[in-house]
Structures are given as structure tokens and as C-alpha cells.
Amino acid sequence: MTHKVTLALGLALGGCALSFAAQAANGHYVPGVEGLDGPVVPPPGLYYRGYLVHYDIDSLRDGDGDAVPRRNTGEVNALVNRVVWVSDKRFLGADVGMEAIVPVLHTSLDFNVAGIDESDSGVGDVFLSPLVLGWHGERWDAVAAAGYWFASGDFDADRPASPGKGYGSTMLTLGGAWHLDAEKRWTVSALSRYEIHGEQDDTGITPGDSLTLEWGIGHRLTGGLKLGLVGYDAWQLEADDGVAPGLANDKAEQHAAGAEVGYFWPSLTLGLNGAYYHEYDNRDRPEGDLFRVTLTKRF
């Protein structure tokens, strides 16, 4: 494994809100954090959503998907704070909103192949979206949005556990949910994120664009409990720009499947759900398991 790939795998762990070791292939957004109802924009109002995320790294994978020799483990624990405001204004038939995301995370890495043994904590990169559009039909919901990840978190190219990534990214969102019955007990959903990255501080490298797809098949029981199968797939679409000649420049991939359970208390305007994802075919990045608990509160 080349020095560049080893370093890139480590640097990929420094990240932000929905952006750390479980990031989409090579980008900011972390797949698996939204799950079954990711494409459903809530009714007008002010919402807080808190994500508790634990990502357990059990190996590093090279560009062919093979495990890198020696013991290479780590973990990331994050509290991601997200505020969403949906107005009573409409545009093209959609509810109009905006959102902000601020993460706090702790990263510990023990990559023997690269001689990396360190940890770091801090506020990661911040995301702001001035435009979130949510459509609602009788048997469907859809979302489109645009926003920017700011390179606001602390970043150092020599510290792989840095909380920031060192570059900004434009993120475009498109997704939909289809309710298979009139009572909306069965739902199939898909949520995509496309990221266009800027140049990374210190290294001069511009990561290739990335695409993330989250999907789910859910069923709401009579008592209100919601269960489902979930998964995510992420691809780096272009090779990194600015990598020195002769060094490996593979494109990252990330694939996982898992399960989710959730419940909403209407009288409290409070929702709680949890999910587990197992990654099974990653390339040029870490591989492991993602655990996530999400609390949503309307004010």
C-alpha cells in the first residue's frame, strides 16, 4: 500500500457533521444518518435533530477492496446538531426551508500499517443550506436542496484525526419516498447527495466529486413502531486532482446494509430512532460498522 493511499485513508477520517470516518466515500456527508425518512421534509415549523453516531473501524481496504495487512482499527464518536426551519412559504408547489449542521466529534486511530496512533476532538466542519424544498403528495414525498460545507473545523495534514477536512464542498440533494398503501404503513425511500469538493488546505489536492445513495424499506406497525431494512452506497466519481505522479490515486467506494427501528410521540412532537449498518465492500478507505441514534424535536 502506497504512502499516499495510507495517508488518504487516515485524512479521510477527519471530518464534519455527518462527516467523519463514515463519510461518503471521499466526501463530507456521512451515509446512514438519515435512514427510512430521509427524503421526507417535515411540516412548517422549527426542528432540532441530534445524531449520536459511533463508527467502529475494523480494517483498512485498498483500491481493490482487499484488507490492508496488520492491525488497523479506530473509532469515531460524534454528536451532530442539526437545526431545520420550514417556513409557510411555497415555491414550485414545495414547502421552503433552510438548515444548519454543527458536529462535535472525537476520533481515535490505530493504523499500524501507517504508524498512526492518535486521537483528537473538536468541532468539525459546519454545513449551511439556504434552500430546502419539500413536496408532499397523497402517496409520495420528495426533497431537493442545496448547501455548502465550510472548511471551518481545525485541520492539519499531519494529524489524521483532525476534526476538520481542510476543504469546502457544495452538496446537492434529491430524494423521494413512495407510500405503497393509503395508510402509509409501507414505504420505500431513496435519498441522494452529490458533492463537489474544493482544494484541500496544505496538500493542494482536490478530491474527486462523490455520490451517496441512502435507501430504505419500512413498515409502520399498528402501535406506531416503525421497522425497516436500510442501506447505503457511495462512490468517488473522479480521481483526486493534484496527486503527485507515480502515487496511487484509486477512487473510493462504500457499501453497507442494516436495520432501523423508530417511534414518534405525537403529543410530545418527539421522535426517536436507531439504526445499525454493516459495511461489506469498501475500497480505498476504512471499513467497519455504523451505529446511530437520532432524536427529533419540533418546537
CSV table of C-alpha atoms in Angstrom, one decimal, residues 138-139 179-187 220:
chain,number,residue,atom,x,y,z
A,138,GLU,CA,-51.1,11.7,-1.4
A,139,ARG,CA,-48.8,8.7,-1.7
A,179,HIS,CA,-46.0,5.0,0.2
A,180,LEU,CA,-47.3,1.7,-1.0
A,181,ASP,CA,-50.6,1.8,0.7
A,182,ALA,CA,-53.2,4.5,1.6
A,183,GLU,CA,-52.4,4.3,5.3
A,184,LYS,CA,-48.7,4.9,4.6
A,185,ARG,CA,-47.7,1.8,6.5
A,186,TRP,CA,-45.3,0.6,3.8
A,187,THR,CA,-42.7,3.0,2.5
A,220,ARG,CA,-45.1,1.0,10.5
